[in-house]
Short mmCIF file of C-alpha atoms and ligand atoms in Angstrom, two decimals:
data_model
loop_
_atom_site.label_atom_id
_atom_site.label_comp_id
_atom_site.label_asym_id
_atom_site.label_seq_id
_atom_site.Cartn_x
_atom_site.Cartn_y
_atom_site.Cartn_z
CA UNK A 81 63.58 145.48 114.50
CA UNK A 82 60.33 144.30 116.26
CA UNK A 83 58.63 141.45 116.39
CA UNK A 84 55.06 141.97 115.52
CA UNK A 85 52.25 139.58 116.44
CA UNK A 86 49.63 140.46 113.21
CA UNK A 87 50.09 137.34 110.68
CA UNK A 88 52.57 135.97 112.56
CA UNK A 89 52.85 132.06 112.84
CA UNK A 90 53.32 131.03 116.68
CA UNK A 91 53.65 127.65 118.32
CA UNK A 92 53.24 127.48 121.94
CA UNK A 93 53.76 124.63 124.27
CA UNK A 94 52.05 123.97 127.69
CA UNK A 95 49.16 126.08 126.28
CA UNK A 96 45.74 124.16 128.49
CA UNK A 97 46.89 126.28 131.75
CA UNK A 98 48.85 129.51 133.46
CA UNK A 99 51.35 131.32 131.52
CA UNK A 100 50.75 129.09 127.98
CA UNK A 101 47.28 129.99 128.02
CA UNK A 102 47.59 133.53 129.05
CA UNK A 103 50.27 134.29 126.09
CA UNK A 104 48.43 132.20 123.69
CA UNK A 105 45.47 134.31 124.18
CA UNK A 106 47.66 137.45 124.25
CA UNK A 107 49.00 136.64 120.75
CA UNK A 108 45.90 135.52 119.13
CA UNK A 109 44.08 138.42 120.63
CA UNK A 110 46.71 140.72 118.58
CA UNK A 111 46.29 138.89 114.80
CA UNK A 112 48.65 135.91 115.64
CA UNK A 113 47.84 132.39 114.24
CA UNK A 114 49.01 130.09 117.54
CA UNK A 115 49.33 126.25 117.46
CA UNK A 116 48.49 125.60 121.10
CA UNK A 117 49.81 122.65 122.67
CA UNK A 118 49.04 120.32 125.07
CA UNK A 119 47.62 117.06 126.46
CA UNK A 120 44.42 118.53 127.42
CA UNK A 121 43.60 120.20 124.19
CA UNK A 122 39.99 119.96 125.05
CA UNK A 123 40.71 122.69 127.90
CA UNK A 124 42.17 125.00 124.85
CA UNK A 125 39.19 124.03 122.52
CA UNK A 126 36.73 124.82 125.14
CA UNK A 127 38.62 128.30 125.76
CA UNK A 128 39.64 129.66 122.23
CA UNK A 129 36.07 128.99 120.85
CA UNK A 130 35.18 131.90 123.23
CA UNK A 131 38.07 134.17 121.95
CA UNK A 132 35.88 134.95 118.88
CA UNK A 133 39.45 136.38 117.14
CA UNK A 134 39.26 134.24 113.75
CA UNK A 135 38.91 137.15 111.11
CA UNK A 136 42.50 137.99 112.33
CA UNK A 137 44.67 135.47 114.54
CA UNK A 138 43.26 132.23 115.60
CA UNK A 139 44.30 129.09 117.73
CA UNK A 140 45.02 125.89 116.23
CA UNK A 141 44.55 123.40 119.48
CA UNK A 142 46.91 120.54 118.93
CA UNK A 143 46.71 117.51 121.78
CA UNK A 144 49.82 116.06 122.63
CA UNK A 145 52.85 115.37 124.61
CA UNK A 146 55.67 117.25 123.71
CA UNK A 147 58.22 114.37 125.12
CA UNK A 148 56.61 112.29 122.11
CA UNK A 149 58.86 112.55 118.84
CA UNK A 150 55.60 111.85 116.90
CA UNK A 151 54.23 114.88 118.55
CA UNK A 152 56.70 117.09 117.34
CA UNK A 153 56.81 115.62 113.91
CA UNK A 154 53.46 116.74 113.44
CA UNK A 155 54.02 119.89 114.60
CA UNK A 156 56.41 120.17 111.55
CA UNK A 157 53.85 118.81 109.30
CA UNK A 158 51.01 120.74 110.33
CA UNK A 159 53.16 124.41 109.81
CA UNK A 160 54.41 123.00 106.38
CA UNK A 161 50.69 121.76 105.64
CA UNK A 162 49.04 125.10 106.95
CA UNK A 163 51.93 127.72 106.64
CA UNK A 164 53.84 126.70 103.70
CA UNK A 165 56.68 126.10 106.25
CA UNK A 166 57.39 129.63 107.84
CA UNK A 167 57.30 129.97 111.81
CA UNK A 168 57.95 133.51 113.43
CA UNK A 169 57.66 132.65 117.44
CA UNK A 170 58.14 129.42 119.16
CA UNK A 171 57.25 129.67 122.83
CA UNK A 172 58.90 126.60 124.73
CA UNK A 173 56.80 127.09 128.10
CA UNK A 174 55.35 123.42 128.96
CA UNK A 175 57.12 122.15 132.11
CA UNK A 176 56.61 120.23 135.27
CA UNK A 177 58.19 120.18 138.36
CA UNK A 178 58.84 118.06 142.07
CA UNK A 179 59.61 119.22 145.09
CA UNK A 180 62.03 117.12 147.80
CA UNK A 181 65.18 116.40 148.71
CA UNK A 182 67.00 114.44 146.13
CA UNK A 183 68.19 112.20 148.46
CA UNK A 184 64.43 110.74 149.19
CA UNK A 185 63.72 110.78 144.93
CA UNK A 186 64.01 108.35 142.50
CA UNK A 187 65.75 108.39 139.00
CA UNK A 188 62.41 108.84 137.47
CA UNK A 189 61.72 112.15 139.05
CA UNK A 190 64.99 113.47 137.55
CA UNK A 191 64.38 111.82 134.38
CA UNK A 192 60.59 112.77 133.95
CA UNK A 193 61.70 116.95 134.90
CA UNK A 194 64.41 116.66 132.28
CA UNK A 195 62.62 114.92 129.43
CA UNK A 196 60.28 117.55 129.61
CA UNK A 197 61.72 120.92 130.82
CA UNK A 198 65.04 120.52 128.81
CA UNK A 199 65.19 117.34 126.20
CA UNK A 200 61.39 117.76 124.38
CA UNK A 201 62.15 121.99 124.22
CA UNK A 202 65.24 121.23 122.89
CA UNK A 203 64.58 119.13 120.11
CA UNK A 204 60.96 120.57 118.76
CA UNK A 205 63.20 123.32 118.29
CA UNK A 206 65.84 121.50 116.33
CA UNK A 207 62.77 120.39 113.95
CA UNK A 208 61.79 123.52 113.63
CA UNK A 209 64.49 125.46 112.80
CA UNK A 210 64.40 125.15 109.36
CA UNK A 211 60.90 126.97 109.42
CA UNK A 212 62.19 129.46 111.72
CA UNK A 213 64.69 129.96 109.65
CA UNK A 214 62.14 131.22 106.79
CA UNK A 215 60.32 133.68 109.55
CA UNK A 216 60.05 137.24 109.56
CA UNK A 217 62.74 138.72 112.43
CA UNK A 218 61.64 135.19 114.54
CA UNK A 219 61.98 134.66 118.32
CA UNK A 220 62.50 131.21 120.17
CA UNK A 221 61.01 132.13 123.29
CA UNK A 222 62.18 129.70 126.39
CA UNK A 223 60.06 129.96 129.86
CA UNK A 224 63.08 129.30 132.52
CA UNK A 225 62.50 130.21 135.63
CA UNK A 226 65.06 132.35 138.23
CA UNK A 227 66.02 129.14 139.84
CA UNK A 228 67.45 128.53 136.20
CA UNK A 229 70.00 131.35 137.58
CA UNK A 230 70.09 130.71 140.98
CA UNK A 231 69.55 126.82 142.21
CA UNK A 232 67.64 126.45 145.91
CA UNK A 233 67.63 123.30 148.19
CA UNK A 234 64.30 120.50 147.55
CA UNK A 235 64.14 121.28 143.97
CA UNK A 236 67.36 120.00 142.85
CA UNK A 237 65.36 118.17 139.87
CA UNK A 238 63.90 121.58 138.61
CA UNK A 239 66.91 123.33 138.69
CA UNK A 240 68.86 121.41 137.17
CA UNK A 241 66.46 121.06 133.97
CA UNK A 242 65.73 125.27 134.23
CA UNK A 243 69.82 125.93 134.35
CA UNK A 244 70.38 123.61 131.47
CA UNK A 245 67.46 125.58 129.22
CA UNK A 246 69.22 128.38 130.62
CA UNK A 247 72.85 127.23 129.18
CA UNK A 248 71.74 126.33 125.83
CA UNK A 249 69.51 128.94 125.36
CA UNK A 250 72.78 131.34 125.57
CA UNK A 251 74.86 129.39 123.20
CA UNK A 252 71.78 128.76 121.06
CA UNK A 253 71.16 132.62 120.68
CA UNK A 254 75.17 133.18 120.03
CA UNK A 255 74.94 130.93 116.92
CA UNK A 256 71.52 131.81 115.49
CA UNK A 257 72.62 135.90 115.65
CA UNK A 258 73.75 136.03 112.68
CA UNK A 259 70.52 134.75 110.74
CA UNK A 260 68.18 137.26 112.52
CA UNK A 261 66.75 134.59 115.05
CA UNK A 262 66.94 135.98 118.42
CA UNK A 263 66.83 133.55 121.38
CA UNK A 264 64.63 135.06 124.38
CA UNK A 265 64.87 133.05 128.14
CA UNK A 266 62.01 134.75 130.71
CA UNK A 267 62.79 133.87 133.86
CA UNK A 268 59.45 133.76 136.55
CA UNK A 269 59.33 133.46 139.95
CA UNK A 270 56.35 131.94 141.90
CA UNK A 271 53.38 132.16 139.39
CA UNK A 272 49.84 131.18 140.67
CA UNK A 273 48.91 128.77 138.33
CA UNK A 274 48.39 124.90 138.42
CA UNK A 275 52.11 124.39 138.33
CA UNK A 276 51.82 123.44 142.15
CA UNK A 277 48.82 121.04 141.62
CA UNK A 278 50.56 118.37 139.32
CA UNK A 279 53.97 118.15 141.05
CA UNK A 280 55.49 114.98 140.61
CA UNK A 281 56.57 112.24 142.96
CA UNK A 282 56.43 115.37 145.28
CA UNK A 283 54.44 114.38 149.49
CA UNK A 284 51.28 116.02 149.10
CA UNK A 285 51.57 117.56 152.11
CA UNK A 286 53.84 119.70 150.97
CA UNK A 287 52.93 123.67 150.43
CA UNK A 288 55.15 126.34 148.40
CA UNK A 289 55.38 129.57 150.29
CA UNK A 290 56.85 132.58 148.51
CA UNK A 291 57.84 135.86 148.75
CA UNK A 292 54.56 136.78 146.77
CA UNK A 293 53.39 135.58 143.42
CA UNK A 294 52.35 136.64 139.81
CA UNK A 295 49.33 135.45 138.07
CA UNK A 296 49.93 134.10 134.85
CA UNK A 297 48.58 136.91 132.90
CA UNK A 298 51.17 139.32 134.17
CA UNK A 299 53.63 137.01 133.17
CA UNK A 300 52.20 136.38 130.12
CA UNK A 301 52.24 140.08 129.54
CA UNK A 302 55.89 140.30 130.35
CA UNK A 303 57.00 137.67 128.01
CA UNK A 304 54.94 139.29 125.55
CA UNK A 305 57.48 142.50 125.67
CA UNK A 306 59.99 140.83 125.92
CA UNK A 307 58.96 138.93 122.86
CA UNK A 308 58.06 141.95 120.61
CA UNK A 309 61.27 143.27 121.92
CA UNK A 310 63.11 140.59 120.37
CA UNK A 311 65.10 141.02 124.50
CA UNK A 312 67.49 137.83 125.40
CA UNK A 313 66.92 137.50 128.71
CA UNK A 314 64.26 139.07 131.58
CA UNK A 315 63.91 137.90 135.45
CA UNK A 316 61.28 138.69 136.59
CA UNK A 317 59.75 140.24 140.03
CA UNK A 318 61.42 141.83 142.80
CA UNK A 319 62.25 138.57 145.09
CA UNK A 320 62.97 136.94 141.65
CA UNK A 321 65.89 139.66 140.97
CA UNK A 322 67.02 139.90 144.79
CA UNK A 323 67.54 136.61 144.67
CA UNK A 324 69.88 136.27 141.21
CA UNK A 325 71.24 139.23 141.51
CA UNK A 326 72.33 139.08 145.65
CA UNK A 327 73.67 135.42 144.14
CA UNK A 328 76.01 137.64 141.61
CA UNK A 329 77.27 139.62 143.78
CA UNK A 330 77.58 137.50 146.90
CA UNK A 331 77.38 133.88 146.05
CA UNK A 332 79.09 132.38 149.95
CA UNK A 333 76.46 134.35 151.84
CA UNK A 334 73.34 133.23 149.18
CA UNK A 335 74.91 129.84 149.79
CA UNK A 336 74.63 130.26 153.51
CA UNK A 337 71.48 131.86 153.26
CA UNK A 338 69.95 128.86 151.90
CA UNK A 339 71.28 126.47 154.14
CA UNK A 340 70.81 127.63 157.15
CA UNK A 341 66.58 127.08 155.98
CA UNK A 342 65.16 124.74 158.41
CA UNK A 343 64.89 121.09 157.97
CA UNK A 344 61.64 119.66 156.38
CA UNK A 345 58.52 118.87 159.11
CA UNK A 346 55.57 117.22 158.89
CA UNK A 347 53.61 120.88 158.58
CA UNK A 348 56.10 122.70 156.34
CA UNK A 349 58.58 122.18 153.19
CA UNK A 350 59.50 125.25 151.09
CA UNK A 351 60.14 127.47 149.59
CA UNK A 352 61.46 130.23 147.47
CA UNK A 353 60.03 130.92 144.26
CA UNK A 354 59.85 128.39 141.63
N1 LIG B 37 54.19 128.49 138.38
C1 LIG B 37 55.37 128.94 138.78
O1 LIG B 37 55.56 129.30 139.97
C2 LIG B 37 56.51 129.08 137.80
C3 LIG B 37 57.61 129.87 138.16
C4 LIG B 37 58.69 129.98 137.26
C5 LIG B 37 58.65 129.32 136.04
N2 LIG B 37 57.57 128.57 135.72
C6 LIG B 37 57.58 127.89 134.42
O2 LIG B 37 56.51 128.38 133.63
C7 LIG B 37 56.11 127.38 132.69
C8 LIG B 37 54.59 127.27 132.69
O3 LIG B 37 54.16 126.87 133.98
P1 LIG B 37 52.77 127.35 134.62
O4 LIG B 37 53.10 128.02 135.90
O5 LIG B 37 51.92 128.04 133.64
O6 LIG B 37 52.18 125.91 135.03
P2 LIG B 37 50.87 125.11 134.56
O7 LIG B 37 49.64 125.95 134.72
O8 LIG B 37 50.94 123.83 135.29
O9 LIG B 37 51.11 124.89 133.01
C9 LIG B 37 51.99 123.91 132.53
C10 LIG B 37 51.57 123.57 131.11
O10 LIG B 37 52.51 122.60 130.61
C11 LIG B 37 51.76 121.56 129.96
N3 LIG B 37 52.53 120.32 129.98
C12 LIG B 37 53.11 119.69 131.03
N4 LIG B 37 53.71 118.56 130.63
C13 LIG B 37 53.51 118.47 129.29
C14 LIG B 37 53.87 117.53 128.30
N5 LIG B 37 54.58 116.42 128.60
N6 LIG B 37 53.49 117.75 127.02
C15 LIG B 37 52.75 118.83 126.69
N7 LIG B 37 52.39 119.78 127.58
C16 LIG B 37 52.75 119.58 128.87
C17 LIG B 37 50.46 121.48 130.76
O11 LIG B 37 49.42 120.97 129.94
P3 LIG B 37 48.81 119.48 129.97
O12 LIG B 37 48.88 119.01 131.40
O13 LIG B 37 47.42 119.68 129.46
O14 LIG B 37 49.67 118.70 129.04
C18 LIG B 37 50.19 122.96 131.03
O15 LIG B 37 49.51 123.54 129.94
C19 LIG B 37 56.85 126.10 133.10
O16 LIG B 37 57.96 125.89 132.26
C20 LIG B 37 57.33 126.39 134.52
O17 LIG B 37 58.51 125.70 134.84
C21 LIG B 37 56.49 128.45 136.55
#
């Protein structure tokens, strides 16, 4: 069975910028009623009043940090208050990220990456199970990324919190299967979006080269498939497969690969993919 977007309840996290504001639109733009979160709500006020979608889906801005356990109480209160408790589509997508070797960070870049890449998705969805519970065929919807399959050198912070989404998204989806929930993990590669611009505890100096990049709205529109194909798990991009899938099949030389990369210079840090 599909998973259709018309009159279906969605929350979506990380939705001021890139990928969260591209699906939110996406969804809302196809008869979807989306609670949109993020600190800078004002950025998805200023945006959805433009969408001009209300007759059919709509965007519920909601300004917040999803670390906060307030937060995601009232995210519970507002779908029991507005949507007599049924959710069809969460879309864990807020995250952060630092580049560096972990040698030169402190705890509270680890900490920071994992309280909000792994611990705040984690437990907004434990609240809201019970509401996903009473959705129509619903989808939990985690934004990894392929170094959630494949861990690189000066992101040791990131990868660790995108391999543990990764992890309990699998055992998550195992033990929901049998009440119709399906568990979906996307997997990007190097997205241009402001991900790059709010790095933390990261030298400013610092650039991210890639083997190419998607804008968010491509993304966006692959998660959206992948979505309404109720799928469990898509990497996406060429580089972004090459990379898992050479890792599969040859883990020693992907290991060797990545450490023969030259040593960080004044001019130059990374990188591949995020
Ligand atoms: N960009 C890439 O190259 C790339 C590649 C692979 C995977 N990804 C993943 O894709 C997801 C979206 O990233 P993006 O590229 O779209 O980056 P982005 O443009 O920086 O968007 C990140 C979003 O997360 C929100 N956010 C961050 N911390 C938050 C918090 N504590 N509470 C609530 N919202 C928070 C931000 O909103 P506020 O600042 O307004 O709160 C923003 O809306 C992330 O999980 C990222 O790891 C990105």
């Amino acid at each position: 069975m599909q998973w259709t977007a018309k009159d279906s309840v969605a929350v979506v996290t990380g939705a001021s910028s890139g990928i969260g504001k591209c699906l939110t639109q996406l969804l809302a733009d196809r008869g979807c009623h989306v609670m949109a979160i993020a600190r800078r709500a004002d950025r998805i006020r200023e945006w959805s009043a433009s969408l001009g979608c209300t007759d059919f889906g709509g965007v519920t801005p909601l300004a917040g940090d999803i670390t906060d356990h307030d937060v995601r109480s009232t995210v519970r209160s507002m779908i029991e208050t507005h949507h007599n408790g049924r959710l069809d589509l969460l879309v864990n997508n807020a995250g952060i990220g630092g580049i560096g070797k972990f040698a030169d960070a402190t705890p509270e870049r680890l900490r920071q990456i994992m309280e909000v890449n792994f611990f705040a998705p984690v437990e907004l969805t434990r609240i809201l199970l019970p509401s996903l519970h009473r959705g129509s065929s619903a989808v939990i919807c985690n934004v990894s990324s392929v170094l959630g399959h494949r861990a690189v050198p000066d992101k040791s912070e990131y990868c660790a919190s995108k391999f543990a989404i990764h992890g309990w998204s699998d055992s998550l989806r195992a033990e929901l299967a049998a009440d119709g929930i399906q568990v979906t993990l996307v997997s990007p590669s190097t997205t241009k979006s402001e991900f790059f611009d709010s790095l933390i505890e990261t030298d400013p100096k610092t650039t991210s080269r890639s083997m190419g990049h998607w804008s968010p709205q491509r993304v966006a529109a692959k998660a959206y498939h992948a979505i309404c194909n109720r799928r469990s798990e898509v990497i996406l991009s060429l580089g972004g497969k090459a990379l898992v899938y050479t890792d599969r099949l040859a883990p020693s030389l992907m290991n060797k690969i990545l450490a023969q990369r030259p040593a960080k210079t004044d001019d130059s840090s990374n990188s591949v993919d995020q």
